[in-house]
Amino acid sequence: MKQTKENTEEQIAIYSRKSRYTGKGESIENQIELCKQYIRPRYLNCNDEGILIYEDEGFSGGNMERPEFKKMMAEARAKKISAIVCYRLDRISRNIGDFAKLIEELDGLNVSFISIKEQFDTSSPMGRAMMYISSVFSQLERETIAERIRDNMHELSKTGRWLGGTSPTGYKSEEVKDVTIDGKIKKACMLEIIPEEADIIKQIYKVFLETNSLTKTETYFIQNGYKTKNEKLFTRFALRNILTNPVYMIADEDAYHYLIENDVDLFAEKIDFDSKRGIMAYNRTIQKSGKANQMRPMDEWIVAVGKHAGLIKGTEWIKVQE
């Protein structure tokens, strides 16, 4: 619906979001420029100074916890914005419930919402209806993708194998078989203990439990000349990664109860916890290019009992986490 505005003081917001820092997909800059091209012929008295830009890069559309989005909504509630324009509906939200609440709130604030890709405009009843329908399909797509990823992870977890990449300190990776997942052949590897490195891992846990301090543990390992796989001195960051990695935890009764209590998606039976093998936790981190990995909540982990030998008793590993 074409509309022209006469109020020179009117401000229009452009919201752009991209979930990852990559060169793929619609960049933040492209989203903004396309929105400006939409605004100029429809809001004739709104020059570039009257366009407010809000950019969230590196944030998911699964929820509304984004700094620039929150800032924009604060401006809308302060009656400083009369319309919000975005490139595509899922730039705002992929969650139906959140989206419905947002549209209801914007309607109460008399703020129009326009999605230029789908050509939806909430200033008309049909526009609002079509936008709700589109948001349902957007969430369906997201959940379908998530379910497929989860199914793949479950298939991988059945093997209890190491899935490749840099092996954790204390182990080396040995290729043992191919696994077919989602029609694709993937290499499955098994972790085998490197005795001298395994001794270092046990010492790290021992010193940390005695000192209850990453700094003191770091000092101990520097002063005693311990080196990482890459022949570098241990840092607090490296020590923390080791101390929080469940791959070292022996799959015993304490480990079983801890994992159950923390609602992990456990692909193993209690009988599998034989007090010998270690734990394999999949889907444990959020990996973003150029950023340190972030830990997912434990209820998002997919866990299996591995084929490798564990190194740290369940009680000790749990105590370190606490």
mmCIF file of C-alpha atoms in Angstrom:
data_model
loop_
_atom_site.group_PDB
_atom_site.id
_atom_site.type_symbol
_atom_site.label_atom_id
_atom_site.label_comp_id
_atom_site.label_asym_id
_atom_site.label_seq_id
_atom_site.Cartn_x
_atom_site.Cartn_y
_atom_site.Cartn_z
ATOM 1 C CA MET A 1 0.000 0.000 0.000
ATOM 2 C CA LYS A 2 1.618 3.269 -1.104
ATOM 3 C CA GLN A 3 1.595 6.028 1.453
ATOM 4 C CA THR A 4 3.131 9.493 1.651
ATOM 5 C CA LYS A 5 3.740 11.340 4.881
ATOM 6 C CA GLU A 6 3.584 15.104 5.322
ATOM 7 C CA ASN A 7 5.080 15.390 8.799
ATOM 8 C CA THR A 8 8.722 16.446 8.440
ATOM 9 C CA GLU A 9 9.421 15.472 12.063
ATOM 10 C CA GLU A 10 8.355 11.908 11.505
ATOM 11 C CA GLN A 11 11.045 9.282 12.018
ATOM 12 C CA ILE A 12 11.139 5.877 10.381
ATOM 13 C CA ALA A 13 13.140 2.990 11.856
ATOM 14 C CA ILE A 14 15.028 0.427 9.799
ATOM 15 C CA TYR A 15 15.823 -2.810 11.591
ATOM 16 C CA SER A 16 18.398 -5.247 10.234
ATOM 17 C CA ARG A 17 19.741 -8.488 11.663
ATOM 18 C CA LYS A 18 22.133 -11.203 10.619
ATOM 19 C CA SER A 19 22.712 -14.240 12.799
ATOM 20 C CA ARG A 20 26.349 -14.844 11.835
ATOM 21 C CA TYR A 21 29.371 -12.790 10.777
ATOM 22 C CA THR A 22 29.730 -14.264 7.294
ATOM 23 C CA GLY A 23 29.861 -13.048 3.742
ATOM 24 C CA LYS A 24 26.839 -15.141 2.799
ATOM 25 C CA GLY A 25 23.204 -14.122 2.658
ATOM 26 C CA GLU A 26 21.874 -10.594 2.880
ATOM 27 C CA SER A 27 24.439 -8.368 4.569
ATOM 28 C CA ILE A 28 23.416 -5.748 7.107
ATOM 29 C CA GLU A 29 24.407 -3.020 4.638
ATOM 30 C CA ASN A 30 22.293 -4.485 1.811
ATOM 31 C CA GLN A 31 19.277 -4.843 4.075
ATOM 32 C CA ILE A 32 19.537 -1.201 5.131
ATOM 33 C CA GLU A 33 19.974 0.117 1.585
ATOM 34 C CA LEU A 34 16.967 -1.843 0.304
ATOM 35 C CA CYS A 35 14.854 -0.517 3.167
ATOM 36 C CA LYS A 36 15.937 3.048 2.368
ATOM 37 C CA GLN A 37 14.947 2.514 -1.251
ATOM 38 C CA TYR A 38 11.517 1.452 -0.031
ATOM 39 C CA ILE A 39 11.116 4.417 2.329
ATOM 40 C CA ARG A 40 12.169 7.278 0.018
ATOM 41 C CA PRO A 41 9.258 7.204 -2.483
ATOM 42 C CA ARG A 42 6.657 6.483 0.206
ATOM 43 C CA TYR A 43 7.723 8.913 2.937
ATOM 44 C CA LEU A 44 8.502 11.915 0.772
ATOM 45 C CA ASN A 45 9.308 14.302 3.624
ATOM 46 C CA CYS A 46 11.564 11.882 5.443
ATOM 47 C CA ASN A 47 15.179 12.436 4.478
ATOM 48 C CA ASP A 48 18.103 10.240 5.543
ATOM 49 C CA GLU A 49 18.445 12.161 8.811
ATOM 50 C CA GLY A 50 14.916 11.070 9.708
ATOM 51 C CA ILE A 51 15.727 7.394 9.211
ATOM 52 C CA LEU A 52 16.903 5.625 12.366
ATOM 53 C CA ILE A 53 19.106 2.575 11.817
ATOM 54 C CA TYR A 54 19.199 -0.378 14.228
ATOM 55 C CA GLU A 55 21.637 -3.215 13.466
ATOM 56 C CA ASP A 56 22.055 -6.523 15.290
ATOM 57 C CA GLU A 57 24.780 -8.703 13.792
ATOM 58 C CA GLY A 58 25.668 -12.052 15.298
ATOM 59 C CA PHE A 59 22.258 -12.542 16.955
ATOM 60 C CA SER A 60 19.675 -15.272 16.396
ATOM 61 C CA GLY A 61 16.075 -14.584 15.414
ATOM 62 C CA GLY A 62 14.917 -17.246 17.880
ATOM 63 C CA ASN A 63 14.221 -14.652 20.582
ATOM 64 C CA MET A 64 14.049 -10.899 21.136
ATOM 65 C CA GLU A 65 17.158 -10.627 23.340
ATOM 66 C CA ARG A 66 19.072 -8.299 21.014
ATOM 67 C CA PRO A 67 20.525 -4.936 22.095
ATOM 68 C CA GLU A 68 19.591 -2.832 19.065
ATOM 69 C CA PHE A 69 16.131 -4.373 18.848
ATOM 70 C CA LYS A 70 15.511 -3.469 22.494
ATOM 71 C CA LYS A 71 16.762 0.073 21.852
ATOM 72 C CA MET A 72 14.408 0.426 18.877
ATOM 73 C CA MET A 73 11.419 -0.764 20.903
ATOM 74 C CA ALA A 74 12.259 1.735 23.649
ATOM 75 C CA GLU A 75 12.169 4.502 21.019
ATOM 76 C CA ALA A 76 8.843 3.200 19.721
ATOM 77 C CA ARG A 77 7.367 3.232 23.231
ATOM 78 C CA ALA A 78 8.625 6.799 23.622
ATOM 79 C CA LYS A 79 6.575 7.736 20.517
ATOM 80 C CA LYS A 80 9.723 8.657 18.561
ATOM 81 C CA ILE A 81 9.028 6.199 15.732
ATOM 82 C CA SER A 82 5.959 5.991 13.503
ATOM 83 C CA ALA A 83 6.965 2.989 11.401
ATOM 84 C CA ILE A 84 9.447 0.107 11.440
ATOM 85 C CA VAL A 85 10.745 -1.228 8.147
ATOM 86 C CA CYS A 86 12.734 -4.450 7.740
ATOM 87 C CA TYR A 87 14.022 -6.330 4.739
ATOM 88 C CA ARG A 88 12.413 -9.647 5.588
ATOM 89 C CA LEU A 89 10.004 -10.902 8.225
ATOM 90 C CA ASP A 90 12.428 -13.332 9.872
ATOM 91 C CA ARG A 91 14.903 -10.490 10.467
ATOM 92 C CA ILE A 92 12.557 -9.461 13.294
ATOM 93 C CA SER A 93 11.651 -12.869 14.714
ATOM 94 C CA ARG A 94 11.354 -16.553 13.868
ATOM 95 C CA ASN A 95 9.148 -17.210 16.894
ATOM 96 C CA ILE A 96 5.389 -16.999 16.348
ATOM 97 C CA GLY A 97 4.571 -16.119 19.946
ATOM 98 C CA ASP A 98 7.143 -13.318 20.124
ATOM 99 C CA PHE A 99 6.058 -12.003 16.746
ATOM 100 C CA ALA A 100 2.363 -11.940 17.657
ATOM 101 C CA LYS A 101 3.088 -10.021 20.876
ATOM 102 C CA LEU A 102 5.268 -7.570 18.966
ATOM 103 C CA ILE A 103 2.615 -6.798 16.339
ATOM 104 C CA GLU A 104 -0.004 -6.379 19.070
ATOM 105 C CA GLU A 105 2.243 -3.963 20.950
ATOM 106 C CA LEU A 106 3.118 -1.966 17.816
ATOM 107 C CA ASP A 107 -0.573 -1.758 16.930
ATOM 108 C CA GLY A 108 -1.270 -0.312 20.404
ATOM 109 C CA LEU A 109 1.539 2.207 19.883
ATOM 110 C CA ASN A 110 0.157 3.122 16.451
ATOM 111 C CA VAL A 111 3.457 2.100 14.846
ATOM 112 C CA SER A 112 3.263 0.494 11.402
ATOM 113 C CA PHE A 113 5.417 -2.515 10.616
ATOM 114 C CA ILE A 114 6.526 -3.167 7.040
ATOM 115 C CA SER A 115 8.404 -6.129 5.626
ATOM 116 C CA ILE A 116 9.562 -5.219 2.115
ATOM 117 C CA LYS A 117 10.543 -8.706 0.884
ATOM 118 C CA GLU A 118 7.082 -10.133 1.540
ATOM 119 C CA GLN A 119 5.429 -6.740 0.900
ATOM 120 C CA PHE A 120 3.486 -6.854 4.157
ATOM 121 C CA ASP A 121 2.242 -3.721 5.877
ATOM 122 C CA THR A 122 0.373 -3.887 9.198
ATOM 123 C CA SER A 123 -1.487 -0.674 8.459
ATOM 124 C CA SER A 124 -4.090 -2.856 6.677
ATOM 125 C CA PRO A 125 -6.067 -5.820 8.119
ATOM 126 C CA MET A 126 -5.055 -8.054 5.189
ATOM 127 C CA GLY A 127 -1.414 -7.114 5.701
ATOM 128 C CA ARG A 128 -1.611 -8.132 9.370
ATOM 129 C CA ALA A 129 -3.303 -11.447 8.510
ATOM 130 C CA MET A 130 -0.754 -12.330 5.823
ATOM 131 C CA MET A 131 2.087 -11.435 8.150
ATOM 132 C CA TYR A 132 0.829 -13.832 10.822
ATOM 133 C CA ILE A 133 0.519 -16.605 8.233
ATOM 134 C CA SER A 134 4.048 -15.961 7.005
ATOM 135 C CA SER A 135 5.415 -16.016 10.562
ATOM 136 C CA VAL A 136 3.869 -19.482 11.062
ATOM 137 C CA PHE A 137 5.736 -20.813 8.015
ATOM 138 C CA SER A 138 8.925 -19.068 9.099
ATOM 139 C CA GLN A 139 8.866 -20.846 12.466
ATOM 140 C CA LEU A 140 7.948 -24.134 10.792
ATOM 141 C CA GLU A 141 11.019 -23.837 8.574
ATOM 142 C CA ARG A 142 13.256 -23.089 11.565
ATOM 143 C CA GLU A 143 11.919 -26.031 13.570
ATOM 144 C CA THR A 144 12.216 -28.387 10.597
ATOM 145 C CA ILE A 145 15.870 -27.453 10.139
ATOM 146 C CA ALA A 146 16.514 -27.831 13.884
ATOM 147 C CA GLU A 147 14.810 -31.237 13.909
ATOM 148 C CA ARG A 148 16.906 -32.461 10.983
ATOM 149 C CA ILE A 149 20.104 -31.331 12.704
ATOM 150 C CA ARG A 150 18.987 -32.996 15.915
ATOM 151 C CA ASP A 151 18.205 -36.260 14.107
ATOM 152 C CA ASN A 152 21.671 -36.188 12.541
ATOM 153 C CA MET A 153 23.238 -35.603 15.945
ATOM 154 C CA HIS A 154 21.309 -38.550 17.376
ATOM 155 C CA GLU A 155 22.542 -40.814 14.596
ATOM 156 C CA LEU A 156 26.112 -39.697 15.259
ATOM 157 C CA SER A 157 25.717 -40.146 19.009
ATOM 158 C CA LYS A 158 24.681 -43.782 18.520
ATOM 159 C CA THR A 159 28.259 -44.535 17.536
ATOM 160 C CA GLY A 160 29.726 -42.887 20.639
ATOM 161 C CA ARG A 161 32.608 -41.911 18.400
ATOM 162 C CA TRP A 162 34.788 -38.847 18.171
ATOM 163 C CA LEU A 163 33.531 -36.880 15.171
ATOM 164 C CA GLY A 164 36.845 -35.474 14.057
ATOM 165 C CA GLY A 165 38.683 -32.218 14.516
ATOM 166 C CA THR A 166 41.439 -31.501 17.013
ATOM 167 C CA SER A 167 41.491 -34.256 19.589
ATOM 168 C CA PRO A 168 41.378 -33.201 23.263
ATOM 169 C CA THR A 169 44.562 -33.224 25.319
ATOM 170 C CA GLY A 170 45.099 -36.716 26.677
ATOM 171 C CA TYR A 171 43.915 -38.487 23.549
ATOM 172 C CA LYS A 172 44.761 -39.101 19.928
ATOM 173 C CA SER A 173 42.178 -39.705 17.232
ATOM 174 C CA GLU A 174 42.186 -42.957 15.257
ATOM 175 C CA GLU A 175 39.920 -43.387 12.229
ATOM 176 C CA VAL A 176 37.878 -46.562 12.643
ATOM 177 C CA LYS A 177 34.913 -46.505 10.242
ATOM 178 C CA ASP A 178 32.585 -44.546 7.982
ATOM 179 C CA VAL A 179 29.113 -43.566 9.169
ATOM 180 C CA THR A 180 26.265 -42.643 6.811
ATOM 181 C CA ILE A 181 24.311 -39.671 8.169
ATOM 182 C CA ASP A 182 21.530 -37.931 6.213
ATOM 183 C CA GLY A 183 22.743 -39.657 3.056
ATOM 184 C CA LYS A 184 26.318 -38.456 3.523
ATOM 185 C CA ILE A 185 29.322 -40.557 4.479
ATOM 186 C CA LYS A 186 31.177 -39.186 7.491
ATOM 187 C CA LYS A 187 34.377 -40.406 9.089
ATOM 188 C CA ALA A 188 34.020 -41.827 12.587
ATOM 189 C CA CYS A 189 37.051 -41.844 14.849
ATOM 190 C CA MET A 190 37.921 -43.330 18.208
ATOM 191 C CA LEU A 191 39.889 -41.574 20.923
ATOM 192 C CA GLU A 192 42.855 -43.471 22.307
ATOM 193 C CA ILE A 193 44.714 -42.437 25.440
ATOM 194 C CA ILE A 194 48.161 -40.848 25.229
ATOM 195 C CA PRO A 195 49.513 -41.905 28.660
ATOM 196 C CA GLU A 196 51.818 -38.911 29.299
ATOM 197 C CA GLU A 197 49.079 -36.429 28.319
ATOM 198 C CA ALA A 198 46.474 -38.318 30.352
ATOM 199 C CA ASP A 199 48.716 -37.893 33.413
ATOM 200 C CA ILE A 200 48.734 -34.125 32.808
ATOM 201 C CA ILE A 201 44.912 -34.081 32.641
ATOM 202 C CA LYS A 202 44.658 -35.919 35.955
ATOM 203 C CA GLN A 203 47.144 -33.493 37.491
ATOM 204 C CA ILE A 204 45.154 -30.476 36.233
ATOM 205 C CA TYR A 205 42.001 -31.735 37.945
ATOM 206 C CA LYS A 206 43.946 -32.609 41.109
ATOM 207 C CA VAL A 207 45.608 -29.173 41.413
ATOM 208 C CA PHE A 208 42.385 -27.297 40.665
ATOM 209 C CA LEU A 209 40.439 -29.261 43.274
ATOM 210 C CA GLU A 210 43.182 -28.513 45.805
ATOM 211 C CA THR A 211 43.449 -24.787 45.021
ATOM 212 C CA ASN A 212 39.915 -23.999 43.762
ATOM 213 C CA SER A 213 41.584 -21.359 41.561
ATOM 214 C CA LEU A 214 42.323 -21.155 37.847
ATOM 215 C CA THR A 215 45.039 -18.580 38.516
ATOM 216 C CA LYS A 216 46.827 -20.782 41.044
ATOM 217 C CA THR A 217 46.454 -23.801 38.764
ATOM 218 C CA GLU A 218 47.923 -21.819 35.877
ATOM 219 C CA THR A 219 50.835 -20.680 38.059
ATOM 220 C CA TYR A 220 51.557 -24.262 39.128
ATOM 221 C CA PHE A 221 51.699 -25.554 35.562
ATOM 222 C CA ILE A 222 53.823 -22.660 34.307
ATOM 223 C CA GLN A 223 56.294 -22.981 37.179
ATOM 224 C CA ASN A 224 56.588 -26.734 36.611
ATOM 225 C CA GLY A 225 57.100 -26.370 32.856
ATOM 226 C CA TYR A 226 54.054 -28.295 31.657
ATOM 227 C CA LYS A 227 53.247 -27.837 27.946
ATOM 228 C CA THR A 228 50.109 -28.243 25.830
ATOM 229 C CA LYS A 229 49.801 -30.408 22.707
ATOM 230 C CA ASN A 230 51.182 -27.448 20.767
ATOM 231 C CA GLU A 231 54.200 -27.103 23.048
ATOM 232 C CA LYS A 232 52.850 -23.921 24.640
ATOM 233 C CA LEU A 233 52.442 -23.067 28.316
ATOM 234 C CA PHE A 234 49.001 -23.695 29.783
ATOM 235 C CA THR A 235 46.818 -20.582 30.064
ATOM 236 C CA ARG A 236 43.728 -20.149 32.219
ATOM 237 C CA PHE A 237 41.641 -20.349 29.036
ATOM 238 C CA ALA A 238 43.171 -23.706 28.064
ATOM 239 C CA LEU A 239 42.804 -25.021 31.612
ATOM 240 C CA ARG A 240 39.170 -23.938 31.779
ATOM 241 C CA ASN A 241 38.406 -25.778 28.523
ATOM 242 C CA ILE A 242 39.937 -28.949 29.946
ATOM 243 C CA LEU A 243 38.196 -28.609 33.306
ATOM 244 C CA THR A 244 34.754 -28.194 31.689
ATOM 245 C CA ASN A 245 35.088 -30.850 28.984
ATOM 246 C CA PRO A 246 32.879 -33.881 29.750
ATOM 247 C CA VAL A 247 34.997 -36.085 27.478
ATOM 248 C CA TYR A 248 37.234 -36.723 30.508
ATOM 249 C CA MET A 249 34.420 -37.768 32.855
ATOM 250 C CA ILE A 250 34.206 -41.484 33.564
ATOM 251 C CA ALA A 251 30.734 -42.823 32.796
ATOM 252 C CA ASP A 252 29.896 -44.017 36.288
ATOM 253 C CA GLU A 253 26.770 -43.838 38.454
ATOM 254 C CA ASP A 254 27.506 -40.293 39.644
ATOM 255 C CA ALA A 255 27.933 -39.154 36.041
ATOM 256 C CA TYR A 256 24.621 -40.769 35.065
ATOM 257 C CA HIS A 257 22.638 -39.036 37.821
ATOM 258 C CA TYR A 258 24.315 -35.675 37.117
ATOM 259 C CA LEU A 259 23.422 -35.823 33.407
ATOM 260 C CA ILE A 260 19.837 -36.908 34.144
ATOM 261 C CA GLU A 261 19.389 -34.119 36.710
ATOM 262 C CA ASN A 262 20.576 -31.551 34.153
ATOM 263 C CA ASP A 263 18.108 -32.752 31.491
ATOM 264 C CA VAL A 264 20.618 -33.589 28.774
ATOM 265 C CA ASP A 265 19.298 -35.549 25.797
ATOM 266 C CA LEU A 266 20.914 -38.811 26.888
ATOM 267 C CA PHE A 267 21.353 -41.425 24.198
ATOM 268 C CA ALA A 268 22.486 -44.171 26.571
ATOM 269 C CA GLU A 269 21.023 -46.460 29.204
ATOM 270 C CA LYS A 270 22.084 -46.623 32.836
ATOM 271 C CA ILE A 271 23.714 -49.992 32.182
ATOM 272 C CA ASP A 272 26.057 -48.288 29.685
ATOM 273 C CA PHE A 273 27.646 -46.338 32.546
ATOM 274 C CA ASP A 274 30.251 -49.002 33.274
ATOM 275 C CA SER A 275 32.739 -46.850 35.256
ATOM 276 C CA LYS A 276 35.292 -47.318 32.487
ATOM 277 C CA ARG A 277 34.370 -45.392 29.375
ATOM 278 C CA GLY A 278 34.186 -41.615 28.988
ATOM 279 C CA ILE A 279 31.394 -39.248 27.948
ATOM 280 C CA MET A 280 30.731 -37.847 24.490
ATOM 281 C CA ALA A 281 28.718 -34.608 24.490
ATOM 282 C CA TYR A 282 27.493 -33.316 21.136
ATOM 283 C CA ASN A 283 25.873 -29.934 20.415
ATOM 284 C CA ARG A 284 27.723 -28.506 23.436
ATOM 285 C CA THR A 285 28.946 -25.209 22.003
ATOM 286 C CA ILE A 286 27.735 -22.374 19.805
ATOM 287 C CA GLN A 287 30.451 -21.766 17.232
ATOM 288 C CA LYS A 288 30.708 -18.357 15.570
ATOM 289 C CA SER A 289 33.405 -17.314 13.166
ATOM 290 C CA GLY A 290 35.837 -14.876 14.773
ATOM 291 C CA LYS A 291 34.395 -15.395 18.256
ATOM 292 C CA ALA A 292 35.186 -17.728 21.122
ATOM 293 C CA ASN A 293 32.836 -20.689 21.363
ATOM 294 C CA GLN A 294 29.926 -20.181 23.732
ATOM 295 C CA MET A 295 28.554 -22.980 25.899
ATOM 296 C CA ARG A 296 24.987 -24.110 25.295
ATOM 297 C CA PRO A 297 22.744 -24.883 28.295
ATOM 298 C CA MET A 298 23.073 -28.538 29.311
ATOM 299 C CA ASP A 299 19.481 -29.299 28.339
ATOM 300 C CA GLU A 300 20.555 -28.738 24.702
ATOM 301 C CA TRP A 301 23.419 -31.256 24.880
ATOM 302 C CA ILE A 302 23.117 -34.633 23.163
ATOM 303 C CA VAL A 303 25.130 -37.107 25.224
ATOM 304 C CA ALA A 304 26.360 -40.658 24.667
ATOM 305 C CA VAL A 305 28.762 -42.963 26.423
ATOM 306 C CA GLY A 306 31.895 -42.940 24.282
ATOM 307 C CA LYS A 307 34.112 -45.764 23.099
ATOM 308 C CA HIS A 308 37.131 -44.158 24.790
ATOM 309 C CA ALA A 309 38.361 -44.630 28.358
ATOM 310 C CA GLY A 310 37.421 -41.895 30.815
ATOM 311 C CA LEU A 311 40.056 -40.239 33.015
ATOM 312 C CA ILE A 312 38.251 -38.392 35.835
ATOM 313 C CA LYS A 313 35.735 -39.896 38.277
ATOM 314 C CA GLY A 314 32.223 -38.542 38.005
ATOM 315 C CA THR A 315 32.286 -37.095 41.539
ATOM 316 C CA GLU A 316 35.507 -35.182 40.838
ATOM 317 C CA TRP A 317 34.378 -33.839 37.445
ATOM 318 C CA ILE A 318 31.058 -32.706 38.941
ATOM 319 C CA LYS A 319 32.812 -31.053 41.881
ATOM 320 C CA VAL A 320 34.974 -29.076 39.474
ATOM 321 C CA GLN A 321 31.846 -27.819 37.635
ATOM 322 C CA GLU A 322 30.349 -26.712 40.946
#
